[in-house]
Coordinates of N, CA and C in Angstrom, one line a residue:
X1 N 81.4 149.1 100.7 CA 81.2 148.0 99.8 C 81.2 146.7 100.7
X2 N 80.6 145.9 100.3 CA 80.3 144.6 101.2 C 80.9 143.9 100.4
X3 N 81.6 142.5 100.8 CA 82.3 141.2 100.1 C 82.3 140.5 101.4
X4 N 82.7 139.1 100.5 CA 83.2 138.2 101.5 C 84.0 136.9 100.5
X5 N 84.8 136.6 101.4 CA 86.0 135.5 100.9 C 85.6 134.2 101.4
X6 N 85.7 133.5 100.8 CA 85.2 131.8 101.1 C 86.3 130.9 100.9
X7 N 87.3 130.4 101.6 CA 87.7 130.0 100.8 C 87.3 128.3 100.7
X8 N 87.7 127.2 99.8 CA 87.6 126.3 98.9 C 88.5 125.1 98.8
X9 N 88.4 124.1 98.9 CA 89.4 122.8 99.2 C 88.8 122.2 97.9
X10 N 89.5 121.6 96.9 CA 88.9 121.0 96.5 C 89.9 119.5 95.9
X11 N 89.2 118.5 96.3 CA 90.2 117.3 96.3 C 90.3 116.5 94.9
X12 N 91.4 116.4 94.0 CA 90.6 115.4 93.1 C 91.2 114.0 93.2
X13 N 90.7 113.1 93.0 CA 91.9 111.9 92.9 C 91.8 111.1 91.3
X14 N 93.2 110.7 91.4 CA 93.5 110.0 90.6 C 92.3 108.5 90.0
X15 N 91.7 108.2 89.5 CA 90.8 107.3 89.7 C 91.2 106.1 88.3
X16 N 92.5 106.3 87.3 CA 92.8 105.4 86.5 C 94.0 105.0 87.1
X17 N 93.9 103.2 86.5 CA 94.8 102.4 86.9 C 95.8 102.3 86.8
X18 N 96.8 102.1 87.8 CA 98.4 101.9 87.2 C 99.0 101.2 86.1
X19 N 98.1 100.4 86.2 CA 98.0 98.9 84.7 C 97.1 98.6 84.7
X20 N 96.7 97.9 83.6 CA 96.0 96.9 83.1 C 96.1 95.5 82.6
X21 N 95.8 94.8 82.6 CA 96.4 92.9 82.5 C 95.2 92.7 81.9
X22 N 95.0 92.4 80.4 CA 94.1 92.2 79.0 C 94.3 91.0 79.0
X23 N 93.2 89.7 78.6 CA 93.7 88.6 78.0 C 93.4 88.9 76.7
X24 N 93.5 88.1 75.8 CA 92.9 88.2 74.0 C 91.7 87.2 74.3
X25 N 90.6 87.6 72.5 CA 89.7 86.4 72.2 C 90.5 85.9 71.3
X26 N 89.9 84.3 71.3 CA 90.6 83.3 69.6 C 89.5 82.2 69.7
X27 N 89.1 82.0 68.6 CA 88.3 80.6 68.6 C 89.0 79.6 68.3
X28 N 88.3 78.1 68.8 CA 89.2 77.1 68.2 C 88.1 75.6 68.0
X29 N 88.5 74.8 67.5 CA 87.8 74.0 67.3 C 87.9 72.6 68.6
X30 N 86.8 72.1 68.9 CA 86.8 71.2 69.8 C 87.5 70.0 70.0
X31 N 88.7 70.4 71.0 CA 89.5 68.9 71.0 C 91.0 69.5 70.5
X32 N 91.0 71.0 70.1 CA 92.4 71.2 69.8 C 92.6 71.6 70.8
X33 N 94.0 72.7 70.1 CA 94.6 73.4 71.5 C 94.9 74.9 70.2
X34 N 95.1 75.9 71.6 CA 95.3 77.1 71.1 C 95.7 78.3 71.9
X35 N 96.3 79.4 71.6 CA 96.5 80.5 72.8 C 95.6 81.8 72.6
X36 N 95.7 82.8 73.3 CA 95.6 84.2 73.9 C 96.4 84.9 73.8
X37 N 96.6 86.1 73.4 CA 97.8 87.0 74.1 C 97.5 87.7 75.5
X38 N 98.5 87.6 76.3 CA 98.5 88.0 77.5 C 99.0 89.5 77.5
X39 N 98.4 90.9 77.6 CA 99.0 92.1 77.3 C 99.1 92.5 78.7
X40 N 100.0 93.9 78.9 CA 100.0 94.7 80.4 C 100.4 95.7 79.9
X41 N 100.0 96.3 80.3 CA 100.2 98.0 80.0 C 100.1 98.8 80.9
X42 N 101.3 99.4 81.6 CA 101.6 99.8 82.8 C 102.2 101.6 82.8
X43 N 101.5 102.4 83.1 CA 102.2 103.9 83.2 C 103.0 104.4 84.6
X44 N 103.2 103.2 85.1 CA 104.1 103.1 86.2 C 105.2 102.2 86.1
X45 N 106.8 102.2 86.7 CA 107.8 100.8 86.5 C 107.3 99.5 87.4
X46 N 106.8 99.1 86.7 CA 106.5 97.9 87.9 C 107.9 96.5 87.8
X47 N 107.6 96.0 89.0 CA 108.5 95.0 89.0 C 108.0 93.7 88.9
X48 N 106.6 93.7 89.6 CA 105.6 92.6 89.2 C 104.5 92.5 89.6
X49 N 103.5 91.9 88.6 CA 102.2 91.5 88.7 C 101.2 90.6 88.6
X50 N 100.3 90.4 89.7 CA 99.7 88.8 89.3 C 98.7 89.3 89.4
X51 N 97.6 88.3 89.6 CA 96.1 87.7 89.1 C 96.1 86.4 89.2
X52 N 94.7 86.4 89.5 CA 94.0 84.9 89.6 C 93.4 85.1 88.1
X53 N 93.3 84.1 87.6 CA 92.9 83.8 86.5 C 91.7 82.7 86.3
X54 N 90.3 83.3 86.7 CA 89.0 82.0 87.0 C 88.6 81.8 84.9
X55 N 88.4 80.3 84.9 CA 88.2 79.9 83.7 C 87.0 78.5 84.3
X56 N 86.2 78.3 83.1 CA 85.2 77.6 83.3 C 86.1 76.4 83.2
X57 N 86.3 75.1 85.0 CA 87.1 73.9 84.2 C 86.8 73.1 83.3
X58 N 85.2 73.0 83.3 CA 85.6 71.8 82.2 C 85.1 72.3 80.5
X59 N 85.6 73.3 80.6 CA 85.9 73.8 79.0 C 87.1 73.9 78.0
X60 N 87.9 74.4 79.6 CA 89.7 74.7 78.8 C 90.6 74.2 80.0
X61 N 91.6 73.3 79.3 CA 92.6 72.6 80.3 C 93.8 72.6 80.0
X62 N 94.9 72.5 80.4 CA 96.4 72.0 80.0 C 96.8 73.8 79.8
X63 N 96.5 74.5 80.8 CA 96.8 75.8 80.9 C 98.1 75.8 80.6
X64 N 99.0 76.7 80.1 CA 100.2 77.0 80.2 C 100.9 78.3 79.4
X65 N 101.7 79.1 80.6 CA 102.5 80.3 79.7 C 103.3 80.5 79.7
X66 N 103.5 81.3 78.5 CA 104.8 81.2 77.9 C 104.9 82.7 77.8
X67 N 106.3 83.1 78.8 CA 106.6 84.3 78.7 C 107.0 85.1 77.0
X68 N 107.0 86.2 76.6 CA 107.4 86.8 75.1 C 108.3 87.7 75.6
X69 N 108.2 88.9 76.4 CA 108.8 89.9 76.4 C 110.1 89.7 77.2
X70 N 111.0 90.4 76.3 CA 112.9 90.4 77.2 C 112.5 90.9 78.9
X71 N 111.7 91.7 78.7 CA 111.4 92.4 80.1 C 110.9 91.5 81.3
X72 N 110.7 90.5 80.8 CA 110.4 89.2 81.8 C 111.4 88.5 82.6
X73 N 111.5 88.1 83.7 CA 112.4 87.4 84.6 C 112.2 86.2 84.7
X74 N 110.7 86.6 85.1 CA 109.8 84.6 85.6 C 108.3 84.9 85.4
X75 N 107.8 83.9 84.6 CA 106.4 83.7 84.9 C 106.1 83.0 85.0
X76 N 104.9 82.2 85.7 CA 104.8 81.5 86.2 C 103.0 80.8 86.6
X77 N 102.0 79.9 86.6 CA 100.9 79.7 86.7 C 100.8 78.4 87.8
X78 N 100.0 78.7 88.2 CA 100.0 77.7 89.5 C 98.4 77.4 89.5
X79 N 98.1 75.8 89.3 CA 96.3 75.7 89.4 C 96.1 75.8 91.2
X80 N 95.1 76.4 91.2 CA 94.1 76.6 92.5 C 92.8 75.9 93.1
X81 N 92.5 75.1 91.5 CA 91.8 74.4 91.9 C 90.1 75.2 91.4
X82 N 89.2 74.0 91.1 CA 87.9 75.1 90.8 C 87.9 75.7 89.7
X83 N 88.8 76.0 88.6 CA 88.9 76.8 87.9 C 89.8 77.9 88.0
X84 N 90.7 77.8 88.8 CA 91.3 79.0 89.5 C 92.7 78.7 89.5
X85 N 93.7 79.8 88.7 CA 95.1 79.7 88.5 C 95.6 81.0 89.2
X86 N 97.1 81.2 89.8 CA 97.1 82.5 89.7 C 98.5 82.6 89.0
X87 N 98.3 83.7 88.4 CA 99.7 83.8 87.4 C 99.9 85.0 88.3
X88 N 101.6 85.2 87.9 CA 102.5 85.9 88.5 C 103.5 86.4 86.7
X89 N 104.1 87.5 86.5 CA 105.0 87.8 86.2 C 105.9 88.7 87.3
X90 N 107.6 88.2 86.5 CA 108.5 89.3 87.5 C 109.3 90.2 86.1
X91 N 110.0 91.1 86.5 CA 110.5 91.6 85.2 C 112.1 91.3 85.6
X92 N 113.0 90.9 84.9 CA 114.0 90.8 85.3 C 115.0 91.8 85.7
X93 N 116.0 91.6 85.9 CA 117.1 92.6 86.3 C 117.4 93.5 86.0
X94 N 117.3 94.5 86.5 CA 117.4 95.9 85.7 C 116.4 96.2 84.8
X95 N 115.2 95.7 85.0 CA 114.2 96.2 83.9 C 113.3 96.3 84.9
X96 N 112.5 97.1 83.9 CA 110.5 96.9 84.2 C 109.6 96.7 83.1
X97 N 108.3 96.4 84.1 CA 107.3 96.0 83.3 C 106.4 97.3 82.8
X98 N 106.8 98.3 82.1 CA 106.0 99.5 81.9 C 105.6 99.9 80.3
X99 N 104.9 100.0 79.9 CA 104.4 100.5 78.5 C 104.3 99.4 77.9
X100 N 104.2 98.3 78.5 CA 104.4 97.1 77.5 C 103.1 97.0 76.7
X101 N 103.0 95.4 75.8 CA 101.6 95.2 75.4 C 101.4 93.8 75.6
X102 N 102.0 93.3 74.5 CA 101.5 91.4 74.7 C 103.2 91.0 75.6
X103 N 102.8 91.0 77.1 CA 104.2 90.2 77.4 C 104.1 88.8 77.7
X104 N 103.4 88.0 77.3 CA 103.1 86.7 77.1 C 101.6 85.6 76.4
X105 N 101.8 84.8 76.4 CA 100.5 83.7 75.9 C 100.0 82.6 76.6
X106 N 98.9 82.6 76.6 CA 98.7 81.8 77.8 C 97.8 80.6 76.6
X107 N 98.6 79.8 77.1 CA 98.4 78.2 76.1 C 97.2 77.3 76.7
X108 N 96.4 76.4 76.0 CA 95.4 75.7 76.3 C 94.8 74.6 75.7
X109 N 94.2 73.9 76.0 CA 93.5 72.6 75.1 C 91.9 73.3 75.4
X110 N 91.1 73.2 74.0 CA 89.6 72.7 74.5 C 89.2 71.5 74.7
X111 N 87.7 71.6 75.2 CA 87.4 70.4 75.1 C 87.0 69.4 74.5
X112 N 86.9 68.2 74.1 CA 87.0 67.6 72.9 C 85.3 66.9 72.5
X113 N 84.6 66.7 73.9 CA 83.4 66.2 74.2 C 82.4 67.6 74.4
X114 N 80.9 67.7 74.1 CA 80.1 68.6 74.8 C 79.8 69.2 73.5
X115 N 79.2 70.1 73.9 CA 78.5 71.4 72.7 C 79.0 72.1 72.6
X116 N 79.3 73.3 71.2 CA 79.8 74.8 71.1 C 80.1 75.2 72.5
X117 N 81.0 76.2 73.2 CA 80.7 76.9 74.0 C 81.5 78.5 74.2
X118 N 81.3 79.1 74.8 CA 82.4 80.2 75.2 C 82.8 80.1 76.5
X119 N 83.9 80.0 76.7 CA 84.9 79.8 78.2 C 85.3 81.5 78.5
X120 N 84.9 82.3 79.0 CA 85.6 83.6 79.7 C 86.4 83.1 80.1
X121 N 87.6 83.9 80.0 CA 89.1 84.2 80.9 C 89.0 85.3 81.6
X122 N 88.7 85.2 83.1 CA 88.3 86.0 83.6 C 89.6 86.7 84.9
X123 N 90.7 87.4 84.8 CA 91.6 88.3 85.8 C 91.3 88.8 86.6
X124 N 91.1 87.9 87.9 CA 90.6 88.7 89.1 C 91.5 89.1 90.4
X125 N 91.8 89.9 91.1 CA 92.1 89.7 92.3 C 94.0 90.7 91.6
X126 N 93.6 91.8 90.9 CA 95.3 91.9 90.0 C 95.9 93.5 91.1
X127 N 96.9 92.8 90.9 CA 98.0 93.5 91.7 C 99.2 93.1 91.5
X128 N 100.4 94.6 92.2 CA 101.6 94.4 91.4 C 102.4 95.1 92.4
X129 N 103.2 95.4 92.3 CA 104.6 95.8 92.6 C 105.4 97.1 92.2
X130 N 106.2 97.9 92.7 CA 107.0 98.8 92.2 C 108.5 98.0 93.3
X131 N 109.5 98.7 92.8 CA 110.8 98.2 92.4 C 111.3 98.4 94.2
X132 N 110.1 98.7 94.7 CA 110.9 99.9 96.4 C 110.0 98.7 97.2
X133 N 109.3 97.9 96.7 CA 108.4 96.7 97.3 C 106.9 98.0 97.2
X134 N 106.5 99.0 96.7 CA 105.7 100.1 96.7 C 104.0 98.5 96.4
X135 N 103.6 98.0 97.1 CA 102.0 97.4 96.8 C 101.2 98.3 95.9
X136 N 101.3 97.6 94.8 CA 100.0 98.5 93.7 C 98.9 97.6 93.6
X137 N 97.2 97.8 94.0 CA 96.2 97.3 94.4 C 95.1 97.9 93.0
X138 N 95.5 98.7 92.8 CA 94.6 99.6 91.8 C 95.0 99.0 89.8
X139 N 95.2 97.7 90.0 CA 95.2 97.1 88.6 C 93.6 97.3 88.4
X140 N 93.6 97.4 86.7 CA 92.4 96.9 86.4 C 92.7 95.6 85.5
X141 N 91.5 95.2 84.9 CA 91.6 94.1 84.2 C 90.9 93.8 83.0
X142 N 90.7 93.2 81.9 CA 89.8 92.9 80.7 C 89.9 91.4 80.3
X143 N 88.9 91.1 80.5 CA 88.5 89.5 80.2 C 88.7 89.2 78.9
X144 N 88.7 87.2 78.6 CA 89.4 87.8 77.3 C 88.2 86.0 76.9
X145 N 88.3 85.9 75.9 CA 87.0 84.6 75.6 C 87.6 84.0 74.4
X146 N 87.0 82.5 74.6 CA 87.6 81.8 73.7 C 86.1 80.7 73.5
X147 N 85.9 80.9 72.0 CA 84.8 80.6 71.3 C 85.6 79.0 71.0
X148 N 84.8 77.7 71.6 CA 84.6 76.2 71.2 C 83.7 76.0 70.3
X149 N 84.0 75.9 69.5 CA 83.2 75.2 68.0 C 83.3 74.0 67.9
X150 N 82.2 73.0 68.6 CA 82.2 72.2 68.2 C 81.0 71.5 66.8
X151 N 79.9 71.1 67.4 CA 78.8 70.8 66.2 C 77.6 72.0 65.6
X152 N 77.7 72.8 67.3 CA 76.8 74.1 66.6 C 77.3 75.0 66.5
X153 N 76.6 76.0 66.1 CA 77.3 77.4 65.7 C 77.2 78.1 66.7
X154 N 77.8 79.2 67.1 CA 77.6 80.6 67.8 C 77.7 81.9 67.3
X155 N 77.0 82.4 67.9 CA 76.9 83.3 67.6 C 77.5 84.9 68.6
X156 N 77.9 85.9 68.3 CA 78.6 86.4 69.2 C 78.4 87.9 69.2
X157 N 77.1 88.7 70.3 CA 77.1 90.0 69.8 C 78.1 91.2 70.3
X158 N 78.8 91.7 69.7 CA 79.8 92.8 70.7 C 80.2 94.4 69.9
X159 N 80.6 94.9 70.9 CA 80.5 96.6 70.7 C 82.0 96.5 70.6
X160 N 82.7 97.0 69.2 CA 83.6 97.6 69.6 C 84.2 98.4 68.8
X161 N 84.5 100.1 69.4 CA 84.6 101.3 69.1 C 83.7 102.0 69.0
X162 N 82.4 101.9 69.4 CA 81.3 102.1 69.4 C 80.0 101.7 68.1
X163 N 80.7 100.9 67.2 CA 80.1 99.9 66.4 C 79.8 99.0 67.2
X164 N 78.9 98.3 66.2 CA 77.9 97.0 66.6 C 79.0 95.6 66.1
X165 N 78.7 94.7 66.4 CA 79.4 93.5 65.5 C 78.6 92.1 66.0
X166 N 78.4 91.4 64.7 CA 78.1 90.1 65.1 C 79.0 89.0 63.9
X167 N 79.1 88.4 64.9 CA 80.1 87.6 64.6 C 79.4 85.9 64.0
X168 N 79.2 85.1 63.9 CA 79.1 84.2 63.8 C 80.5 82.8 63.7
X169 N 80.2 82.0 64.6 CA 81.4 80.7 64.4 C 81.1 79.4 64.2
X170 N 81.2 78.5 63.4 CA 80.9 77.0 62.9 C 82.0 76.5 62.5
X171 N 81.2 75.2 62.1 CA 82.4 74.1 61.6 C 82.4 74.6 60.0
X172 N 83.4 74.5 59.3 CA 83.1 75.2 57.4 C 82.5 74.3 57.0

């Protein structure tokens, strides 16, 4: 009888992220102020994670966040300039940042001059930490949008769950 044996390597890798750093959408009207929820959701203990956070500047200003979750130590936003902040959370002592969801809000003015617009909140550049100094590079991220209504309307088309949706936003 004839055979033969081959044998077979076969590699798979891990290809989902340790976390994810979500901003929210919210609309607001032109010239107020309003927030986001800032969510992370981590299947690892992290100790901390940042992002640059690119926003169109002259749409949304007077950035500021405000930590929610006990599991927080310090957070923190720093402008960069250009549109460009980078936020940092730490988790405090004896804790981590793992399974969470909304662990803070990231606060803002629109702008009070100009037309309708949509400002992306855009998390780039995200990375984090484990408790041993372990460098985690493999965040992902989800953009999060904030609809200005000022004198026109918008309009807004988006998928979600695999439904259609259109939205529409104006002044009442």
């Amino acid at each position: 009888s004839l055979s033969a044996t081959q044998t077979l390597l076969v590699v798979v890798r891990n290809s989902s992220p340790d976390f994810t750093v979500s901003l929210g959408t919210t609309n607001v009207f032109a010239g107020q102020s309003s927030s986001v929820p800032l969510r992370l959701s981590a299947g690892v203990p992290l100790a901390s994670a940042s992002f640059v956070l690119e926003t169109p500047e002259n749409l949304v200003t007077n950035l500021v966040l405000e930590p929610l979750a006990p599991e927080i130590g310090s957070a923190s936003l720093q402008a960069e300039g250009g549109g460009r902040f980078g936020l940092s959370l730490e988790a405090s002592a004896n804790a981590s940042l793992q399974g969470l969801d909304t662990v803070a809000r990231l606060r803002f003015s629109a702008i009070s001059n100009g037309p309708s617009a949509i400002a992306v909140l855009r998390p780039v550049s995200v990375s984090g930490s484990l408790h041993d100094g372990t460098a985690l590079r493999g965040g992902r991220s989800v953009e999060g949008r904030v609809f200005i209504i000022a004198r026109e309307p918008l309009l807004d088309a988006a998928m979600a769950s695999g439904t259609r949706a259109l939205t529409l936003y104006g002044q009442p």
